[in-house]
PDB file of C-alpha atoms and ligand atoms in Angstrom:
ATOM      1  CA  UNK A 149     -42.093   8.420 -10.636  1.00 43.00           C
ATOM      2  CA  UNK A 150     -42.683   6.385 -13.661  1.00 41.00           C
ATOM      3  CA  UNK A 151     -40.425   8.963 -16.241  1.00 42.00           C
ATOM      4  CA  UNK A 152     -37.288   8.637 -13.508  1.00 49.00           C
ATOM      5  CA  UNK A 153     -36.809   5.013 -14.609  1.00 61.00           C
ATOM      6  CA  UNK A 154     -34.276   5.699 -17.842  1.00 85.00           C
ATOM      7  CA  UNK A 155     -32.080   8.462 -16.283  1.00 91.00           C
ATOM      8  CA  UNK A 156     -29.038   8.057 -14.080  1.00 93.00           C
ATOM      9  CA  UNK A 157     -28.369   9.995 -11.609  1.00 91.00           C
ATOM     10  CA  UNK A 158     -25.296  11.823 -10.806  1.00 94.00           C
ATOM     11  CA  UNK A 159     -23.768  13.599  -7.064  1.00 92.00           C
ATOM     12  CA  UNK A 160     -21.110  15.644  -7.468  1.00 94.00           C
ATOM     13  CA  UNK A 161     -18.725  16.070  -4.279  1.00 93.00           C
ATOM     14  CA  UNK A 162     -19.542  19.708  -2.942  1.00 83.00           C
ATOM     15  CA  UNK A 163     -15.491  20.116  -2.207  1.00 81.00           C
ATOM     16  CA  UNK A 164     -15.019  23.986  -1.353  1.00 81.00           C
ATOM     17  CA  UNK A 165     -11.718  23.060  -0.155  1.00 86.00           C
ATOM     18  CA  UNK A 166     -10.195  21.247  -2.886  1.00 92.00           C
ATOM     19  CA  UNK A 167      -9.586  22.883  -6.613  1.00 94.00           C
ATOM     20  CA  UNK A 168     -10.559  19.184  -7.243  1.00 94.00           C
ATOM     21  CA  UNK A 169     -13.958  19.838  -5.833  1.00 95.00           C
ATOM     22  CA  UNK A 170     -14.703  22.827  -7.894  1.00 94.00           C
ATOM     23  CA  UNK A 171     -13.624  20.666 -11.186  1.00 95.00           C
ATOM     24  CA  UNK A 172     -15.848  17.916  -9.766  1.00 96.00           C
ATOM     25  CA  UNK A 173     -19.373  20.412  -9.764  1.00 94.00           C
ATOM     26  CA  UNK A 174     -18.800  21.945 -12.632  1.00 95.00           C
ATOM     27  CA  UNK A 175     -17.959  18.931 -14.737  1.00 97.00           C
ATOM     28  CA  UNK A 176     -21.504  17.437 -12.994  1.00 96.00           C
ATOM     29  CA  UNK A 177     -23.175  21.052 -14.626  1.00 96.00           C
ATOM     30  CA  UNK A 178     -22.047  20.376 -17.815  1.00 97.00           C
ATOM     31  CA  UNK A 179     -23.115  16.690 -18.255  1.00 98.00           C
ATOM     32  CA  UNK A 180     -26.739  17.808 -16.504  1.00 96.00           C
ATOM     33  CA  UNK A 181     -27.469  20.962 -18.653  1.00 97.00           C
ATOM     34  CA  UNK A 182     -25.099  20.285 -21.856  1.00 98.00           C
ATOM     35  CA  UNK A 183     -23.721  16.457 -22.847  1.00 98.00           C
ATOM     36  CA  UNK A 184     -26.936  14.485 -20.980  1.00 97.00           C
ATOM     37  CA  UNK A 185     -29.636  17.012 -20.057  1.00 96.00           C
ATOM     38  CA  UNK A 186     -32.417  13.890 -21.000  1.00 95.00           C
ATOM     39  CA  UNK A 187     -30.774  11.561 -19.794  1.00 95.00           C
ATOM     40  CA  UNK A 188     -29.094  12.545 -15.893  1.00 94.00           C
ATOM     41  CA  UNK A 189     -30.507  13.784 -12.704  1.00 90.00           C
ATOM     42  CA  UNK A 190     -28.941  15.189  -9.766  1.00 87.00           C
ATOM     43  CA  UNK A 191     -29.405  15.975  -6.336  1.00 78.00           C
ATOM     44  CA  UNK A 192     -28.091  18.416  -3.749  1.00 74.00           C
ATOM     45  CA  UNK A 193     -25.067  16.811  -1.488  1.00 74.00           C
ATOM     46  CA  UNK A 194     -25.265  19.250   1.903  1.00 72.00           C
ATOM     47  CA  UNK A 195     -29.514  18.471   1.953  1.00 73.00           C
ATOM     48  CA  UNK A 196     -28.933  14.706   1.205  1.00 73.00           C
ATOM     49  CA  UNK A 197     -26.933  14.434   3.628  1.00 75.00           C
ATOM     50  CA  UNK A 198     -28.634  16.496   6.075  1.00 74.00           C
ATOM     51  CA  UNK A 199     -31.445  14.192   6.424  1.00 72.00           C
ATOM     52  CA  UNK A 200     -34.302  14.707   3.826  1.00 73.00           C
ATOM     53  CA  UNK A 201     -35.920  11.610   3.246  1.00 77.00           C
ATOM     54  CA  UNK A 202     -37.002  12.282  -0.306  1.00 73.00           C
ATOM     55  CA  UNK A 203     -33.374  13.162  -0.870  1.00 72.00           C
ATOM     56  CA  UNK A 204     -32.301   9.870   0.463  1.00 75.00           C
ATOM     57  CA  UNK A 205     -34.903   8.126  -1.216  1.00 77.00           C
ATOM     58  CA  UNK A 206     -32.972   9.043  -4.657  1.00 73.00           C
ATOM     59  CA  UNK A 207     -30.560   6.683  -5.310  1.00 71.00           C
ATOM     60  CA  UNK A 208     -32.688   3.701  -4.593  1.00 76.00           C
ATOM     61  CA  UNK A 209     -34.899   5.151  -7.214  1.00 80.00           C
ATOM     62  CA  UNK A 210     -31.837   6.134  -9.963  1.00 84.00           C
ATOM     63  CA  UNK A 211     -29.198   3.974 -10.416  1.00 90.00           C
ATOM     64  CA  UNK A 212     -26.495   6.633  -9.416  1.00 92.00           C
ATOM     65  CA  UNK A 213     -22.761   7.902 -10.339  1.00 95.00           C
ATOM     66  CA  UNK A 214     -20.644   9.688  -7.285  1.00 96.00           C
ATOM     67  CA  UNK A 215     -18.475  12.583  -8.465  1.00 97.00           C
ATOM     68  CA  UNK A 216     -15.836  13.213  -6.050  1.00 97.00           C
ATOM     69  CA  UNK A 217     -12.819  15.587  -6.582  1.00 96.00           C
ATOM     70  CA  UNK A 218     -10.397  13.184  -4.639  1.00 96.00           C
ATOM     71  CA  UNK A 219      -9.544   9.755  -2.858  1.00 95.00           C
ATOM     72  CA  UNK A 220     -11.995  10.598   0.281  1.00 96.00           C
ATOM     73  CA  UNK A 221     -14.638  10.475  -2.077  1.00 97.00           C
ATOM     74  CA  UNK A 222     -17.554  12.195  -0.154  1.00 94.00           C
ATOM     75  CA  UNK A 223     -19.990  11.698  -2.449  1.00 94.00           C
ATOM     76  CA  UNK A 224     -19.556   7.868  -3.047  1.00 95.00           C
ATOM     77  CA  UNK A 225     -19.212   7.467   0.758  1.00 94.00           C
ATOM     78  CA  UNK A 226     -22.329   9.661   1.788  1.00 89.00           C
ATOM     79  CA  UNK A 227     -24.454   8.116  -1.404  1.00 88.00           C
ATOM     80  CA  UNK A 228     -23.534   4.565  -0.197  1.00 89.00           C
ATOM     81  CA  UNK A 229     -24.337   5.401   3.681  1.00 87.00           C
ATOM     82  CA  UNK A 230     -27.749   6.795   3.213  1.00 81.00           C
ATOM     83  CA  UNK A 231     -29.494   5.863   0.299  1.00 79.00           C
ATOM     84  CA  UNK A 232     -27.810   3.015  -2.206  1.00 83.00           C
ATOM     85  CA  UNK A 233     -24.748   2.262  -3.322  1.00 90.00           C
ATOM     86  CA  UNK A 234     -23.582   4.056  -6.255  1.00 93.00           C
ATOM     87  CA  UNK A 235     -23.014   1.866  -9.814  1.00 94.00           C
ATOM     88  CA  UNK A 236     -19.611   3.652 -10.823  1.00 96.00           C
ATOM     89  CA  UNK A 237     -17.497   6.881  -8.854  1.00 98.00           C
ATOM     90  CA  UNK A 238     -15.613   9.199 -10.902  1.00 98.00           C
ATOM     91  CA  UNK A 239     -12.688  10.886  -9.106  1.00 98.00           C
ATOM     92  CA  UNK A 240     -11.269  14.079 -10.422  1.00 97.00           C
ATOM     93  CA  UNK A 241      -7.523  13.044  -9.434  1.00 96.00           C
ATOM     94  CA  UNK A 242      -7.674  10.363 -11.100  1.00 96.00           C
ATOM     95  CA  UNK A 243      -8.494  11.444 -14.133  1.00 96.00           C
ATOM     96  CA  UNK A 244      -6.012  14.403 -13.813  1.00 95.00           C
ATOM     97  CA  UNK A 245      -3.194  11.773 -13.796  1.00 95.00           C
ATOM     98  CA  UNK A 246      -3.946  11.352 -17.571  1.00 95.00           C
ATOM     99  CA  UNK A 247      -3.968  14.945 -18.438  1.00 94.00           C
ATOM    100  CA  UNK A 248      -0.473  16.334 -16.528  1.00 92.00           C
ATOM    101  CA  UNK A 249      -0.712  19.817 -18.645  1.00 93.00           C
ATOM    102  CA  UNK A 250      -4.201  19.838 -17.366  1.00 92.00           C
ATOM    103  CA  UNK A 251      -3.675  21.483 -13.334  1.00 85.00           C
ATOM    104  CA  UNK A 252      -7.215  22.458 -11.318  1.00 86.00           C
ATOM    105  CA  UNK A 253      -5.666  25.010  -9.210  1.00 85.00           C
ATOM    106  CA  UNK A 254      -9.133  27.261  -8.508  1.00 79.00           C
ATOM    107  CA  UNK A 255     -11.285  27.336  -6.131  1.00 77.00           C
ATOM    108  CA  UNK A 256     -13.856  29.999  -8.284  1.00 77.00           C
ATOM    109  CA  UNK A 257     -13.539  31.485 -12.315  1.00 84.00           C
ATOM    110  CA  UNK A 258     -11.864  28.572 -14.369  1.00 89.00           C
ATOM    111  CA  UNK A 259      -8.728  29.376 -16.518  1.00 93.00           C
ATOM    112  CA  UNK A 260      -9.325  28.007 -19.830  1.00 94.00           C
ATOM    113  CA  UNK A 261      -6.958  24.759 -18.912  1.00 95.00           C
ATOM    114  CA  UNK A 262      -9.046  24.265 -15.871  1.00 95.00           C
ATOM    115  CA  UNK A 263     -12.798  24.522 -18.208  1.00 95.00           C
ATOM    116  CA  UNK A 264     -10.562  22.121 -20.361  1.00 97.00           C
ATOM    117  CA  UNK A 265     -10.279  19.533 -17.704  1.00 97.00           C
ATOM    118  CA  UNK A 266     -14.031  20.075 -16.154  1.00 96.00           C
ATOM    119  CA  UNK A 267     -14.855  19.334 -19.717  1.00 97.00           C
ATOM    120  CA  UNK A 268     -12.519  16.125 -20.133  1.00 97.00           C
ATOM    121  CA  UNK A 269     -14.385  14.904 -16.935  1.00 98.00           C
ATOM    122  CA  UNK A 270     -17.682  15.925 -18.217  1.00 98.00           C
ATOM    123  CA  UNK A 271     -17.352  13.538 -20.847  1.00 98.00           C
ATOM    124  CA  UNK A 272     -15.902  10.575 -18.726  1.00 97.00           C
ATOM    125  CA  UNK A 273     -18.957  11.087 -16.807  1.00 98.00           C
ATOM    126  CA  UNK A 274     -20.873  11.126 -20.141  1.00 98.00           C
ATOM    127  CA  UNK A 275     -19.533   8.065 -21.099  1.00 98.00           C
ATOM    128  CA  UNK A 276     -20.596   6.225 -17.801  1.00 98.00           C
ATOM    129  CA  UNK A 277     -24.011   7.492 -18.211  1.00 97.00           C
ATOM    130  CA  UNK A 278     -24.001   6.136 -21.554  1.00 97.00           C
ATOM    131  CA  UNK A 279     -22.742   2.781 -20.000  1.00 97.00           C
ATOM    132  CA  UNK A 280     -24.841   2.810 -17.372  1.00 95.00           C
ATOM    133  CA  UNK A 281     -27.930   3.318 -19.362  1.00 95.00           C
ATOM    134  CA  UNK A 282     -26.608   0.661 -21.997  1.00 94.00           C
ATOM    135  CA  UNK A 283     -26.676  -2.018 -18.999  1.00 91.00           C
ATOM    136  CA  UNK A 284     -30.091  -1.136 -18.019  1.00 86.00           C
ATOM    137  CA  UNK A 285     -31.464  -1.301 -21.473  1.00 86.00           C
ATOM    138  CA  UNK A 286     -30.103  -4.785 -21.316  1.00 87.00           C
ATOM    139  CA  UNK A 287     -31.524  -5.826 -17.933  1.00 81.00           C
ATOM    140  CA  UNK A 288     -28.228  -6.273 -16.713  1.00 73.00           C
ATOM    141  CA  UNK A 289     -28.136  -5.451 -13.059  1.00 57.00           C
ATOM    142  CA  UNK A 290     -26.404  -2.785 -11.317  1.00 52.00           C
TER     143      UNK A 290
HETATM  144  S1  SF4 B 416     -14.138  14.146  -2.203  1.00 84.52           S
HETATM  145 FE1  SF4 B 416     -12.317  15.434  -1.782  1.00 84.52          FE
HETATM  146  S2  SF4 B 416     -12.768  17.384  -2.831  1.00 84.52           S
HETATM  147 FE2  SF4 B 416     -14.728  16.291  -2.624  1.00 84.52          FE
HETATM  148  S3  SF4 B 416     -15.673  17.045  -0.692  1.00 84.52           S
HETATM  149 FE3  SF4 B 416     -14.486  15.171  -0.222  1.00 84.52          FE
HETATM  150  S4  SF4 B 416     -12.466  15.941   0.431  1.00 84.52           S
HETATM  151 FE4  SF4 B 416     -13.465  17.630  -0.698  1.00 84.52          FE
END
């Protein structure tokens, strides 16, 4: 446990439903595996919520960003109930507002506007990670 202290980490919505949703875990991928790699962590939504302790134990060991593809904001909500309060939530819907050409309309293979807005989110995210870690560097709380 002593390495986890300098990474964030960050629970994407697991929205089948929603185009939103889709945007939300894939934008999540690409700040684990290409923007942050050394820097984020993640866990898996369906087992934290289904009761694994180790999963719950997470975000009172990372400080934690939610990643929710709309307003019901799953991930936020489910972090919050069983483990810790997440420090920021990042809502896909949102952040479509500022993009209008950008529209999330799949549920599976991106079009190249929809990788274009995963990848506008990806760096939102990326910037709150930076943020996040900034604060902690500082000692500033949560
Ligand atoms: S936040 Fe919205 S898109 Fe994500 S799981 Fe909940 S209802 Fe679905």
């Amino acid at each position: 446990m002593a390495i986890v202290k300098d990474k964030v980490g960050v629970v994407s919505c697991s929205g089948e439903d929603l185009p939103e949703g889709t945007i939300s875990r894939i934008a999540t991928r690409i700040v684990l595996e290409k923007l942050r790699p050394n820097d984020t962590v993640t866990i898996c939504l369906p087992l934290f919520l289904a009761g694994s302790e180790d999963e719950r134990a997470f975000a009172r060991v990372f400080p934690t960003i939610a990643i929710d593809g709309c307003d019901k904001r799953c991930a936020e909500v489910g972090t919050k109930k069983y483990s810790g309060k997440p420090v920021a939530t990042i809502v896909v819907s949102e952040i479509m507002q500022k993009y209008p050409y950008l529209k999330a309309k799949s549920r599976g293979k991106l079009s190249a506007k929809e990788k274009e807005l995963a990848l506008k989110v990806a760096e939102e995210i990326a910037a709150k990670v930076d943020e996040v870690l900034e604060r902690k560097k500082r000692g500033d709380s949560n």
